């Protein structure tokens, strides 16, 4: 292969296109975690929630033959683990780091367990059809840009829409004002008549639903199969990107796309048979990039003041 | 006519404390009703129950004659009850307007209303009661007085007809107090009712129509303010006559603490101390007066090695300690009674014995060959418990189980037992009952007699006036005046605390040789 092939237009377009697609699962998890953390709960269980979402999504899509039902199953699985996290963090007021990590183990373990129970272990894992590509009329025909932005499955469009929705939800609605108050100063919210526990439960469940959806997108729309450890650290990357994004959905989009591009690049290098570097190093690329970006830009400065601290009334 | 609010037989227990014991409290429409009592009497607890933050163990509440079920502040707000807490409940990163509308439905549900509309409606309420404040300003930029106005606005905006104010004057200058009182009078004139919590008799006499006195969680009595004297109220509140504290004449010697042109930043990186210069002499108490949040915390931290000054020089007994650590200052003979005693004064989940030697753990007799000697520590602690009359089960008890007064006595005992050259005491009686307060003040005077240089930081003007030999007034990180407590005009002092008058001149310590009863006054020629 040659360097020239890397710089061809077609290559670049396909790189960006798949970069955007690969950004989606992480972006969903980041958006969800932004909501959760804005309410003052730190859910470190994303990795496990995405794993269970991926399994639930795959299993539902496999049995029903519908990708959309698969995605909904991912949402449901996420909400279930979110409810559990809410119970730990809000009702029991346990250490949220420990609760989150136990959620990781629970999510991954149960996903693998149920997969083996139902589908067994085989050389040729069962596959599903995935989601169809839905080109947007007219826009998809724009040269270059059409291919990059307007020829995706609906999960991609929906996720971009969610960026806007979360933005408006947090900064344009009365509910969002309550959420942010609960994360900054829960006793002020309480004395203003806001139900602190209720908001925290809602945000934890909603955030986990997003992560579950992200996991399902991974299995249903991208890989079209389920393998153990397929989330591969994306849940952790999402937590780092929340800090990078300064708890803001707009920056979350930028961070996730950056991760997606690095991921896509890594795939391309492998496919091109780049032999100068062992492939394990290529695999590390998106993660290293995330760490570098985080070190360069991320400060804890914008964190909600009450993040991770249980609210005690009396 | 039925009362507006009626609380009957309210009882509230906390672990080990009976905070309210069958309390009856009646608020009539259109009155300012003072709730008077010492720290710990149960005033805040009673009002938190009315506001729905706590649930009573026994008792019932009637609002306008009907039994009221108040499970949360939300319910209280629905009933027209608003509360301004002693520690303001505002989100610092939100604007004034966002804080005011927080938790309220908007007219464009689920979306927030336009800023213009909200600001307009806030302006209407603020104009009606003289509560001017910029609705778009973030709350963290506001002074304490302004934040209080936001809190009152917030309650009124929610349609409160009953306004509870918990020790509202604690954080205000005398002038701001006057302004607050005007607002309260305007409120009752427009038909609202006010519950005014205080432990200051003068205020209660000045502003209230009726007063209910609480002591140890029980109601001592309710009276019309015009029918009762200040002395009677004092006796009801304390349960005995109060003795004024006696101060023997000072005998100051050479300077021990010397600050020259000290500058420092606060946690946000903003300038907090601006060219502070002062001296504290052996055998005198220098009081730092000022409204909370004007650099007192940073001054305390710089003096005790917890914050690096960005500029200037700090000498302790002639030795340059500008960049010394807390430990080095400790070794140089500085003692510290921190304002935040739970964070900096002691470790709640260590025993009293361990707490009683904090800072001395590396010294004999408490250590030998790098090992702690518990028997020595416990002996030391028992002596302190006995000598300072600390009410505690014993040296093995955990410090977190002590009441505020006894915890403070333990810290005081530990610090004084080292016979320090200099003592920095920040808000040493904050939150203590009268007995403990008196005790702490006496001990500070004892240190002064012994020849210790005492720097007293306090927001209680009365405490500053009672103890200090000289008073430095701090405003926005600057020492704006040095005054003599013996002949100071409170009005003048208040203006200085509000930054309205500057009197930057050095008042020398009163020398014993000076003419009797004719102290040098810090006025510019
Ligand atoms: N949340 C709480 N937990 C335990 N004890 C409390 C709590 N709040 C108040 N107390 C105790 O109840 C008593 C009354 O306190 P409080 O109502 O704050 O008094 P006041 O407002 O009159 O100073 C005190 O002994 C205090 O220590
Ligand atoms: Mg109180």
Coordinates of C-alpha atoms in Angstrom, one line a residue, chain B residues 27 34 77-78 104 121 135 138 142 145 147 161 225 297 312 361 383 466:
Chain B
X27 CA -48.5 33.8 64.7
X34 CA -39.8 37.4 67.2
X77 CA -44.9 27.2 49.7
X78 CA -48.4 26.1 48.6
X104 CA -41.8 27.2 39.9
X121 CA -42.0 40.4 37.1
X135 CA -31.9 39.9 38.2
X138 CA -24.8 35.5 39.0
X142 CA -23.4 39.3 45.2
X145 CA -26.7 41.6 52.0
X147 CA -28.1 37.6 48.6
X161 CA -47.8 35.6 53.1
X225 CA -42.9 43.5 73.2
X297 CA -11.1 33.6 56.1
X312 CA 4.3 41.0 51.6
X361 CA 2.2 13.7 68.1
X383 CA -6.2 16.6 82.6
X466 CA -16.0 43.4 74.7

